[in-house]
């Protein structure tokens, strides 16, 4: 089998079946590079292929195992061995389980004999006719949702010897994949999730002229159509239904459905994001309706890199469907966009707590991040929910190599996640393909998942350490979900009274301490938009307006280190410490007779009383910091007589310094030097299109200490830094307070020398 071949395995026999059936009309397929050879098929319906070989020219070759859903569940026990066949019975009688005092009955022990589940095969649903959904007039760039996606996955499974197909590599696996035949989903099934109008719209594309279909592609949200779109869509949905039913009824041990078009973005009344009908949702609802209490509770795990807005919307208030999605969110900017995929969307009504979003802050997530989310959130919740069936909405666009996803999940990680999910629902796991747009990535990932379903242990992970951003995201999810799930700790407090956030209380303490030791007093900020936020946050020495060197310090709040109670999440005062190295700098400045303005920039801009909820860095913080810096310069710095002005920026608060230099024309001419400490925050450039000499001046008059663990140093091939980043020094320390302590003498000397030089120049 050539690497780049595009022959559809099994087309030969299936085409003969179609063309000899008098009930179907021959119509030409749309021209598309991924549809060769061209079959003849009715535009509104795709006939069911027989249980024949998947290889051209081998019509008499029968697969080892086929399965057609009957809708009847097999007996839940094995037939008890007769008394005449006593070898097994006698052996069991000698077992302690059937002693008179045992809690196990003889019948129960007999039913457990052998390996009834392990002896079942893993199912595979694949039908090449799902490839007939394609663009009417392909552009030079092939659409990401390429019809060949499913073929490359099937081809990979054949190469691994997992499919009993004449084209498969030999030798075959001892127990090959058992075929589950796709069928057309009925209108009654599809409309369990979708509106009648939506079903009618998709069906209407069967008779639309090409010009109308092309215009629909332009008007709709990331979706294309042709005259066979409806036929492929109902076949994809029917394949998902048959796969889930086969697993739920124990006709197979577990199964994978290699289907398209995908479905998890499709909403009740809208096709979007390459999706027409929501395959997983329809399959889940059919299983619930047909199997009753035997399949009442269903868990849907969606590891597609995009949030499954359609699945979430379908089951948002359903207490019997647990939906967990791990996806890139980017504050609602990543497709499908909006707030629906955020961590605080937990369900509504009876379904509250049954919707779990794990939103990654950005692309670039890897194995360690996904495994951490599984171990900390996914599995504890899943085990407590205890589902009757697990459906994986298996998009492989978070896989390494997928350009759309931009993440780095390995096949081994997908296998590890599958392996953990197989411990649920007595192993009833159905995997349904969603996204994934790199042929190699989806093929290797799907193969790893399939091998795991078949009993192969997953490969070991090369890296299992989560990133800081993943840890923060997962802990935030765990925090809000802990109120709905008993296995998640620590619990959030439900105390009804929250008055103040600690950062405001600490600043009052700092204000009192700095007054006692250095006689610093608050500067009033007469600006309605920021006055409340920065009350007592700006302190100044009594000589800030005199003709002496002035050092203006913009810094983040002091670091708080604590050990919360592992069960209640409460922080007890004796287990909390504050690290504040800035105070040493203030004392040195005052001791030298210099003036100081100390600006504490809170990470959260207070607008109302605290609500007892976790808050990240406020999105308004940068603009508030910039506004405050400008206000201070106009009213307390530029208007006074300081001989030299030094600007010191610590952490993210340096934004106030950099924006001040860039946005105020020629302000830098009054500044004698800039010192910056960069730890976890980005290294900021100081440059301006209107101030030609600003970058050169900044390079010559700055001292920028960068954390030893900063990502800047990880790029071994990086070019020398531009002068707009200043005079960069690599610190041996990583923590911000440790850096401040490590370099304080160096900073003192640097400021003193420049201040003395300026004074001597004035005297001369």
XYZ file of C-alpha atoms in Angstrom:
764
model
C 0.000 0.000 0.000
C 1.629 3.224 -1.111
C 1.879 6.031 1.378
C 0.056 8.490 -0.858
C -2.450 6.171 -2.488
C -6.057 7.291 -2.477
C -7.867 4.103 -3.446
C -10.910 3.377 -1.327
C -10.643 -0.095 0.136
C -13.780 -2.067 -0.621
C -15.127 0.176 -3.387
C -15.176 -2.603 -5.984
C -17.818 -4.809 -4.417
C -19.832 -1.972 -2.928
C -20.120 -0.286 -6.297
C -21.387 -3.463 -7.919
C -24.004 -3.702 -5.209
C -25.131 -0.144 -5.814
C -25.240 -0.227 -9.601
C -27.235 -3.472 -9.795
C -29.911 -2.225 -7.443
C -32.799 -0.956 -9.594
C -34.219 1.191 -6.795
C -31.400 3.727 -6.957
C -30.676 6.265 -9.658
C -27.167 6.781 -10.955
C -25.901 10.344 -10.497
C -22.399 11.734 -11.023
C -20.411 12.676 -7.945
C -18.946 16.153 -7.541
C -15.419 16.398 -8.872
C -12.992 16.273 -5.954
C -9.423 14.981 -5.625
C -10.428 12.787 -2.684
C -13.281 10.969 -4.458
C -11.712 8.525 -6.898
C -13.030 6.265 -8.300
C -16.458 7.872 -8.664
C -19.394 5.740 -7.440
C -22.983 5.990 -8.564
C -25.423 6.724 -5.799
C -28.769 8.361 -5.190
C -28.342 11.890 -3.850
C -30.804 11.605 -0.994
C -29.933 8.210 0.411
C -26.980 5.854 0.588
C -27.782 2.116 0.385
C -26.461 -0.251 3.016
C -23.436 -2.292 1.858
C -23.472 -6.033 2.422
C -21.034 -7.829 4.709
C -18.426 -8.208 1.992
C -14.717 -7.731 1.565
C -13.268 -4.274 1.552
C -10.797 -4.992 -1.246
C -11.276 -4.595 -5.008
C -11.361 -7.883 -6.845
C -12.050 -10.050 -3.828
C -15.825 -10.321 -3.717
C -15.839 -13.865 -2.380
C -13.560 -13.078 0.551
C -15.556 -12.745 3.747
C -14.335 -10.875 6.840
C -13.775 -13.044 9.865
C -16.382 -11.291 11.948
C -19.262 -8.977 11.127
C -21.990 -7.560 13.250
C -25.364 -6.058 12.521
C -27.214 -4.473 15.398
C -30.375 -6.311 16.379
C -31.580 -3.990 19.079
C -31.626 -6.870 21.551
C -29.260 -7.060 24.465
C -27.425 -10.354 25.016
C -27.904 -12.230 28.301
C -25.946 -10.609 31.070
C -24.675 -13.949 32.394
C -23.074 -16.967 30.918
C -25.171 -20.149 31.000
C -24.458 -22.134 34.110
C -22.458 -25.322 33.588
C -24.579 -28.463 33.840
C -24.045 -30.991 36.605
C -22.886 -33.490 34.021
C -19.977 -31.244 33.094
C -18.660 -31.172 36.594
C -14.969 -30.349 36.217
C -15.471 -26.607 36.413
C -18.258 -26.898 38.938
C -16.181 -29.048 41.270
C -13.304 -26.634 41.023
C -15.597 -23.742 41.899
C -17.119 -25.688 44.792
C -13.664 -25.922 46.284
C -13.276 -22.158 46.006
C -13.841 -20.147 49.159
C -16.374 -18.002 47.324
C -18.942 -20.786 47.470
C -18.412 -21.764 51.060
C -21.594 -21.723 53.166
C -20.652 -18.387 54.748
C -19.784 -16.686 51.456
C -21.743 -13.635 50.255
C -21.531 -14.960 46.696
C -24.183 -17.387 45.464
C -23.317 -20.439 43.393
C -25.058 -18.915 40.368
C -23.075 -15.705 40.657
C -19.781 -17.543 40.830
C -20.668 -19.635 37.790
C -21.585 -16.507 35.840
C -18.145 -15.080 36.532
C -16.326 -18.117 35.136
C -13.855 -17.444 32.333
C -13.351 -14.031 30.706
C -16.757 -13.178 29.237
C -15.868 -9.557 28.417
C -12.263 -10.032 27.357
C -13.417 -12.642 24.859
C -15.509 -10.045 23.032
C -13.969 -8.211 20.088
C -13.473 -4.482 19.665
C -15.818 -2.997 17.080
C -15.012 -0.809 14.079
C -17.488 1.315 12.152
C -16.203 2.627 8.829
C -17.945 3.299 5.536
C -16.149 4.911 2.610
C -19.412 6.522 1.454
C -19.042 9.128 4.187
C -16.343 10.593 1.944
C -18.926 11.779 -0.571
C -19.476 14.969 1.425
C -16.957 17.358 -0.146
C -16.625 20.820 -1.630
C -18.429 21.466 -4.902
C -15.568 23.482 -6.348
C -12.420 22.949 -4.313
C -10.014 25.846 -4.080
C -6.265 25.508 -4.495
C -6.003 24.975 -0.733
C -7.701 21.755 0.342
C -10.334 22.269 3.039
C -9.160 21.105 6.506
C -12.167 18.776 6.844
C -10.844 16.701 3.958
C -12.867 13.591 2.999
C -9.666 11.528 3.068
C -9.356 11.914 6.843
C -11.325 8.754 7.577
C -9.603 6.789 4.825
C -6.142 7.481 6.226
C -7.242 6.309 9.664
C -8.740 3.116 8.212
C -5.611 2.584 6.130
C -3.450 2.865 9.270
C -5.575 0.277 11.076
C -5.176 -2.082 8.109
C -1.423 -1.592 8.014
C -1.270 -2.532 11.673
C -3.048 -5.815 10.888
C -6.093 -4.930 12.981
C -8.687 -5.237 10.175
C -9.530 -8.436 8.297
C -9.146 -6.870 4.881
C -7.234 -8.430 1.943
C -5.143 -5.255 1.746
C -4.143 -5.453 5.422
C -0.622 -6.244 6.520
C 0.020 -9.811 7.585
C -0.009 -11.460 9.991
C -3.297 -10.166 11.319
C -3.965 -9.587 14.990
C -5.254 -12.731 16.771
C -8.656 -11.068 17.154
C -9.284 -8.472 14.477
C -11.722 -5.586 14.700
C -15.342 -6.668 14.372
C -17.192 -4.669 11.746
C -20.190 -2.576 12.745
C -22.142 -1.533 9.681
C -23.244 2.068 9.447
C -26.807 2.830 8.458
C -28.774 5.946 7.706
C -30.066 7.664 10.815
C -33.807 8.208 10.643
C -35.512 11.561 10.828
C -37.045 10.543 14.162
C -33.583 9.843 15.565
C -31.953 13.027 14.282
C -34.785 15.208 15.556
C -34.281 13.909 19.082
C -31.554 16.588 19.154
C -32.131 18.815 16.134
C -35.155 20.844 15.120
C -37.392 19.728 12.273
C -36.406 22.871 10.385
C -32.694 22.077 10.653
C -33.200 18.513 9.437
C -35.283 19.787 6.527
C -32.635 22.364 5.624
C -29.797 19.837 5.452
C -31.991 17.454 3.444
C -32.875 20.273 1.035
C -29.231 20.584 -0.036
C -29.737 17.327 -1.957
C -31.534 19.166 -4.766
C -29.778 22.540 -4.658
C -27.795 23.727 -7.710
C -24.059 24.150 -7.272
C -24.210 27.944 -7.285
C -26.566 27.931 -4.310
C -24.380 25.426 -2.454
C -21.298 27.575 -3.011
C -23.124 30.624 -1.707
C -24.239 28.658 1.363
C -20.604 27.852 2.097
C -19.811 31.572 2.055
C -22.785 32.513 4.215
C -22.586 29.761 6.841
C -20.166 29.345 9.736
C -17.255 27.137 8.598
C -19.268 24.562 6.680
C -19.574 23.436 3.053
C -22.252 21.464 1.177
C -22.831 19.366 -1.927
C -25.713 17.210 -3.144
C -24.452 14.217 -1.143
C -23.851 16.095 2.087
C -27.154 14.989 3.590
C -26.536 11.352 2.641
C -23.078 11.371 4.236
C -24.351 13.177 7.324
C -27.146 10.731 8.138
C -24.749 7.837 7.493
C -22.221 9.366 9.903
C -24.896 9.824 12.554
C -26.232 6.329 11.935
C -22.725 4.944 12.316
C -22.390 6.636 15.695
C -25.766 5.241 16.775
C -24.921 1.664 15.757
C -21.493 1.888 17.396
C -22.881 3.097 20.710
C -25.718 0.566 20.677
C -23.315 -2.282 19.934
C -21.143 -1.286 22.891
C -24.046 -0.601 25.250
C -25.674 -3.972 24.430
C -22.390 -5.884 24.788
C -22.297 -7.039 21.186
C -18.694 -5.828 21.262
C -16.425 -5.043 24.194
C -15.835 -1.483 23.015
C -15.624 0.220 19.624
C -14.291 3.029 17.476
C -16.381 4.801 14.829
C -14.256 6.316 12.052
C -16.952 8.652 10.784
C -17.432 12.033 9.147
C -18.700 14.693 8.828
C -18.014 15.459 12.500
C -20.735 16.674 14.818
C -19.837 18.235 18.163
C -20.299 21.857 16.999
C -23.731 21.267 15.419
C -26.496 22.842 17.498
C -30.189 22.057 17.486
C -30.885 24.548 14.716
C -27.483 25.240 13.154
C -24.738 23.531 11.162
C -21.332 25.018 11.978
C -17.664 24.242 12.452
C -17.592 21.492 9.761
C -20.537 19.790 11.567
C -24.053 19.065 10.265
C -25.758 16.684 12.712
C -24.456 16.123 16.222
C -23.501 12.455 15.931
C -22.580 11.862 19.567
C -25.653 13.622 20.957
C -28.074 11.740 18.729
C -26.393 8.422 19.554
C -26.523 9.124 23.291
C -30.211 10.010 23.205
C -31.084 6.956 21.094
C -29.279 4.707 23.575
C -31.156 6.246 26.494
C -34.530 5.930 24.787
C -34.018 2.414 23.457
C -32.204 0.806 26.392
C -33.835 2.592 29.331
C -32.222 2.112 32.730
C -29.546 -0.143 31.250
C -28.066 2.955 29.617
C -29.498 5.848 31.574
C -26.305 7.620 32.653
C -23.935 8.544 29.839
C -20.593 10.308 30.070
C -19.302 12.199 27.026
C -15.598 13.062 27.140
C -14.631 15.566 24.456
C -10.875 15.931 23.909
C -11.194 17.809 20.619
C -9.100 20.988 20.743
C -12.265 23.042 20.145
C -15.103 23.320 22.638
C -18.093 21.146 21.747
C -20.695 23.873 21.984
C -23.335 21.663 20.368
C -22.960 18.846 22.896
C -22.966 21.283 25.797
C -26.118 23.002 24.575
C -27.954 19.712 23.991
C -27.428 18.378 27.527
C -26.872 21.523 29.601
C -29.823 20.814 31.911
C -29.751 17.000 31.706
C -28.758 15.307 34.994
C -28.124 11.981 33.249
C -25.477 13.154 30.784
C -22.073 14.213 32.081
C -20.214 16.315 29.515
C -16.507 17.031 30.069
C -14.579 19.056 27.511
C -10.863 19.855 27.392
C -10.236 22.579 24.844
C -8.250 25.685 23.972
C -10.247 28.720 25.087
C -8.033 31.839 24.867
C -10.531 33.932 26.825
C -13.273 33.100 24.335
C -11.291 34.002 21.209
C -10.613 30.446 20.009
C -13.288 28.796 17.850
C -16.233 28.521 18.438
C -15.673 31.582 20.627
C -17.737 33.255 23.303
C -18.164 32.487 27.005
C -19.843 29.070 26.630
C -16.555 27.199 26.913
C -15.343 28.877 30.099
C -14.741 27.061 33.378
C -17.767 28.562 35.140
C -20.314 27.062 32.707
C -21.434 24.188 34.946
C -24.921 23.338 33.701
C -28.340 24.561 34.766
C -31.412 23.306 36.574
C -31.287 19.576 37.219
C -28.088 19.369 35.159
C -26.011 21.731 37.273
C -22.590 20.212 37.864
C -22.925 17.859 34.898
C -21.143 20.227 32.513
C -17.385 20.457 33.068
C -15.227 22.701 30.917
C -11.434 22.580 31.227
C -10.426 25.637 29.182
C -6.757 25.885 28.250
C -5.560 29.503 28.269
C -3.684 29.065 24.993
C -2.417 26.652 22.374
C 0.754 24.663 22.930
C -0.635 22.277 25.555
C 0.942 18.837 25.791
C 0.801 15.389 27.358
C 1.544 16.503 30.903
C -1.267 19.045 30.798
C -3.882 16.558 29.588
C -2.780 13.865 32.019
C -2.888 16.333 34.899
C -6.450 17.334 33.959
C -7.467 13.678 33.764
C -6.001 12.778 37.130
C -7.191 15.879 38.976
C -10.640 16.480 37.464
C -11.835 14.071 34.779
C -11.423 10.723 36.516
C -12.577 11.742 40.033
C -15.768 13.218 38.568
C -16.289 10.301 36.189
C -15.862 7.720 38.944
C -18.370 9.503 41.140
C -20.855 9.864 38.270
C -20.455 6.122 37.529
C -21.799 6.084 33.953
C -23.487 3.208 32.148
C -21.756 4.162 28.895
C -18.747 6.323 28.001
C -18.664 8.077 24.634
C -15.454 9.793 23.566
C -15.912 12.708 21.169
C -12.488 11.981 19.745
C -11.163 14.949 17.862
C -7.446 14.519 17.212
C -6.722 18.158 16.398
C -4.840 18.644 19.677
C -2.313 16.108 18.368
C 1.244 17.174 17.652
C 1.470 18.238 14.016
C -2.056 19.617 13.646
C -1.733 23.226 12.519
C -5.306 24.204 13.424
C -4.988 22.940 16.989
C -1.439 24.039 17.687
C -0.987 21.610 20.590
C 1.398 18.719 21.215
C -0.587 15.724 22.453
C 1.107 12.441 21.517
C -0.536 9.153 20.442
C 0.677 7.678 23.726
C -1.253 10.327 25.669
C -4.464 9.598 23.762
C -3.915 5.927 24.561
C -3.336 6.681 28.250
C -6.555 8.707 28.454
C -8.477 5.926 26.700
C -7.022 3.374 29.095
C -8.266 5.346 32.097
C -11.743 5.749 30.604
C -11.935 1.983 30.025
C -12.077 1.531 33.806
C -15.542 3.132 33.752
C -18.953 1.665 32.833
C -17.605 -1.909 32.942
C -15.450 -1.016 29.967
C -18.304 0.162 27.735
C -16.431 2.806 25.740
C -17.438 4.051 22.286
C -14.987 6.317 20.453
C -16.506 8.573 17.773
C -14.246 10.613 15.504
C -14.661 14.389 15.561
C -11.912 16.759 14.379
C -8.268 16.308 13.450
C -6.842 17.621 10.193
C -3.319 16.276 9.792
C -3.470 12.862 8.112
C -0.423 11.471 9.890
C -1.403 12.847 13.303
C -4.962 11.535 13.252
C -3.887 8.155 11.860
C -1.218 7.523 14.479
C -3.429 8.830 17.293
C -6.461 6.778 16.248
C -4.258 3.690 15.933
C -2.946 4.160 19.471
C -6.498 4.527 20.803
C -7.689 1.449 18.891
C -4.823 -0.714 20.122
C -5.651 0.301 23.674
C -9.306 -0.593 23.154
C -8.160 -4.004 21.913
C -6.163 -4.637 25.073
C -2.663 -3.373 24.281
C -1.127 -1.393 27.155
C -0.463 2.253 26.270
C 3.049 3.412 25.474
C 4.910 5.348 28.129
C 4.881 9.128 27.995
C 8.109 10.979 27.323
C 7.013 13.930 29.439
C 4.311 14.038 32.088
C 4.942 17.345 33.851
C 2.144 19.910 33.438
C 2.830 23.543 32.623
C 2.107 26.276 35.141
C -0.781 27.561 33.037
C -2.351 24.093 32.924
C -2.033 23.658 36.683
C -3.715 27.026 37.218
C -6.545 26.197 34.792
C -7.185 22.741 36.258
C -7.161 23.989 39.839
C -9.600 26.708 38.919
C -11.948 24.117 37.404
C -11.546 21.877 40.432
C -12.349 24.807 42.688
C -15.719 25.552 41.121
C -16.658 21.917 40.462
C -15.861 20.893 44.048
C -19.235 22.241 45.143
C -20.955 19.611 42.962
C -18.665 16.583 43.406
C -17.704 15.064 46.740
C -14.411 13.651 45.437
C -12.954 17.037 44.520
C -10.932 18.948 47.096
C -10.425 21.496 48.457
C -13.990 22.746 48.801
C -14.883 26.365 48.200
C -16.239 28.237 51.177
C -19.945 28.995 51.264
C -19.672 31.605 54.014
C -22.275 34.307 53.300
C -20.199 37.315 54.381
C -17.135 38.493 52.468
C -16.095 42.062 53.030
C -12.556 42.649 51.791
C -9.918 40.960 49.733
C -6.636 40.380 51.519
C -4.600 42.505 49.099
C -6.549 45.588 50.218
C -6.055 44.720 53.895
C -2.329 44.133 53.408
C -1.862 47.498 51.744
C -3.375 49.210 54.764
C -0.871 47.318 56.911
C 1.988 48.310 54.581
C 0.848 51.913 54.642
C 0.969 51.967 58.433
C 4.363 50.256 58.544
C 5.923 52.576 55.975
C 4.588 55.586 57.829
C 6.090 54.367 61.100
C 9.496 53.542 59.599
C 9.881 56.043 56.742
C 7.118 58.621 57.226
C 5.480 57.774 53.901
C 1.969 59.150 53.502
C -0.763 58.451 50.913
C -1.046 60.590 47.798
C -4.659 61.212 46.878
C -5.855 60.170 43.434
C -8.627 62.502 42.348
C -9.883 60.410 39.458
C -13.294 58.771 39.786
C -12.496 55.735 37.658
C -9.459 54.673 39.685
C -9.666 56.440 43.047
C -11.322 53.522 44.871
C -8.980 50.935 43.376
C -5.820 52.811 44.379
C -6.851 54.109 47.781
C -3.711 53.943 49.983
C -1.870 52.235 47.130
C 0.302 55.303 46.353
C 2.597 56.420 49.182
C 5.225 59.171 49.113
C 7.989 60.529 51.330
C 7.539 64.037 52.665
C 10.263 65.433 50.364
C 8.887 64.089 47.073
C 8.433 67.666 45.789
C 11.921 68.911 46.732
C 15.100 69.238 44.661
C 16.481 65.802 45.431
C 16.681 62.568 43.415
C 13.244 60.949 43.167
C 12.731 57.197 42.755
C 9.252 56.109 41.623
C 8.567 52.400 42.262
C 5.763 50.560 40.444
C 5.422 47.065 41.901
C 3.058 44.107 42.194
C 1.486 43.335 45.589
C 3.673 41.414 48.062
C 3.749 37.667 47.553
C 1.621 35.608 49.919
C 2.654 32.032 50.627
C 0.272 29.782 52.522
C -0.788 26.213 53.114
C -4.589 25.885 52.919
C -6.417 23.237 54.864
C -6.572 20.204 52.533
C -10.296 19.665 53.092
C -11.865 23.060 53.739
C -9.522 25.237 51.640
C -9.338 27.694 54.547
C -6.133 29.611 55.130
C -5.261 29.924 58.789
C -3.213 32.964 59.757
C -0.371 31.001 61.338
C 0.152 29.108 58.062
C 0.433 32.205 55.866
C 3.552 34.291 55.198
C 4.136 37.540 53.317
C 7.287 38.258 51.300
C 7.906 41.966 50.733
C 11.407 42.863 49.540
C 10.323 46.302 48.298
C 10.331 47.691 51.843
C 14.131 47.308 51.983
C 14.462 49.452 48.859
C 12.203 52.136 50.327
C 14.233 52.242 53.542
C 17.486 52.598 51.591
C 16.072 55.440 49.475
C 14.849 57.350 52.527
C 18.139 56.699 54.328
C 20.048 58.291 51.439
C 17.926 61.407 51.670
C 16.301 60.742 48.328
C 12.569 61.068 47.707
C 10.347 58.085 46.931
C 6.874 57.451 45.542
C 5.801 53.853 46.160
C 3.014 52.594 43.878
C 1.419 49.224 44.676
C -0.549 47.982 41.650
C -3.200 45.447 42.798
C -3.697 42.441 40.534
C -7.453 42.787 40.864
C -9.031 46.213 40.581
C -11.643 46.322 43.338
C -15.067 47.460 42.192
C -17.373 45.930 44.755
C -17.346 43.848 47.915
C -15.575 40.521 47.559
C -17.797 37.631 46.520
C -15.647 34.839 47.889
C -14.719 33.627 44.411
C -11.369 33.088 42.764
C -10.196 35.993 40.627
C -7.319 35.966 38.166
C -5.393 39.017 37.059
C -7.948 41.664 36.198
C -8.322 42.436 32.498
C -8.688 46.121 33.416
C -5.399 46.163 35.322
C -3.164 47.262 32.388
C -5.373 50.206 31.450
C -5.815 51.232 35.100
C -2.033 51.065 35.640
C -1.380 53.185 32.565
C -3.970 55.742 33.638
C -2.522 55.928 37.140
C 1.057 56.372 35.861
C -0.014 59.244 33.645
C -1.924 60.879 36.490
C 1.056 60.654 38.841
C 3.442 62.091 36.270
C 1.214 65.054 35.498
C 0.266 65.903 39.081
C 3.066 64.723 41.382
C 6.266 64.203 39.378
C 6.668 66.526 36.408
C 5.248 69.522 38.278
C 7.867 69.290 41.052
C 11.577 70.048 41.234
C 13.282 66.668 41.476
C 16.885 66.854 40.248
C 16.918 63.294 38.947
C 14.080 60.866 38.348
C 14.529 57.091 38.431
C 11.766 54.656 37.500
C 11.737 51.189 39.077
C 9.305 48.539 37.780
C 8.786 45.188 39.510
C 6.797 42.374 37.882
C 3.799 43.159 35.694
C 3.537 46.604 37.240
C 6.449 47.629 34.975
C 3.739 48.146 32.360
C 3.093 51.525 33.979
C 6.733 52.528 33.471
C 7.032 51.303 29.879
C 3.785 52.911 28.738
C 4.729 56.168 30.424
C 8.009 56.297 28.493
C 6.403 55.386 25.170
C 3.232 57.470 25.346
C 4.586 60.755 26.694
C 6.627 62.632 24.110
C 10.209 63.324 25.270
C 9.419 62.287 28.835
C 12.534 60.110 28.811
C 14.696 63.232 28.697
C 13.745 63.940 32.311
C 14.480 60.381 33.467
C 17.961 59.450 34.668
C 17.519 55.678 34.640
C 15.129 52.729 34.606
C 15.408 49.491 36.610
C 13.156 46.504 35.930
C 12.687 43.047 37.453
C 11.130 40.400 35.191
C 10.120 37.025 36.648
C 7.007 35.301 35.281
C 5.854 38.291 33.255
C 6.775 39.078 29.660
C 9.923 41.021 28.823
C 8.587 44.345 27.566
C 10.094 46.461 24.831
C 10.337 50.241 25.093
C 10.123 51.760 21.614
C 8.201 54.437 19.750
C 7.697 55.319 16.094
C 7.548 59.014 16.943
C 10.509 59.114 19.360
C 13.468 58.049 17.255
C 16.052 57.925 20.033
C 13.926 56.280 22.721
C 15.173 52.697 22.199
C 18.813 53.781 22.103
C 18.328 55.860 25.245
C 16.615 52.936 26.984
C 19.470 50.567 26.187
C 22.014 53.009 27.642
C 20.022 53.982 30.727
C 18.365 50.791 31.924
C 19.095 47.743 34.027
C 16.741 44.819 33.357
C 17.035 41.730 35.577
C 15.381 38.641 34.063
C 14.575 35.484 36.037
C 16.902 32.532 35.557
C 13.920 30.317 34.604
C 12.348 32.786 32.180
C 11.377 31.411 28.780
C 13.694 33.955 27.175
C 16.666 31.729 27.935
C 15.112 28.554 26.494
C 15.583 29.640 22.892
C 19.129 28.544 22.128
C 18.978 29.876 18.575
C 17.712 33.325 19.493
C 19.421 36.351 18.079
C 20.927 39.037 20.342
C 18.175 41.074 21.952
C 17.223 44.353 20.366
C 18.189 47.546 22.173
C 14.513 48.239 22.798
C 14.578 45.562 25.545
C 17.199 47.467 27.526
C 20.373 46.252 29.198
C 19.292 42.692 30.068
C 20.971 40.787 32.918
C 20.257 37.121 33.663
C 19.587 36.701 37.358
C 20.708 33.534 39.172
C 17.356 33.598 40.988
C 13.857 32.823 39.709
C 11.504 34.124 42.376
C 10.760 37.861 42.239
C 11.491 38.547 45.893
C 14.680 36.493 45.732
C 15.758 38.529 42.714
C 15.065 41.796 44.540
C 17.158 40.643 47.471
C 19.954 39.244 45.282
C 20.474 42.423 43.267
C 19.663 45.161 45.780
C 23.288 46.203 46.345
C 23.852 46.342 42.590
C 20.765 48.519 42.155
C 21.738 50.788 45.068
C 25.171 51.346 43.544
C 23.798 51.926 40.034
C 21.304 54.559 41.218
C 23.803 56.252 43.567
C 26.468 56.608 40.892
C 24.025 58.132 38.433
C 22.522 60.456 41.040
C 25.960 61.628 42.178
C 27.075 62.119 38.579
C 24.055 64.286 37.851
C 24.677 66.375 40.958
C 28.354 66.879 40.094
C 27.398 67.911 36.569
C 24.995 70.506 37.974
C 27.588 71.854 40.419
C 30.137 72.247 37.665
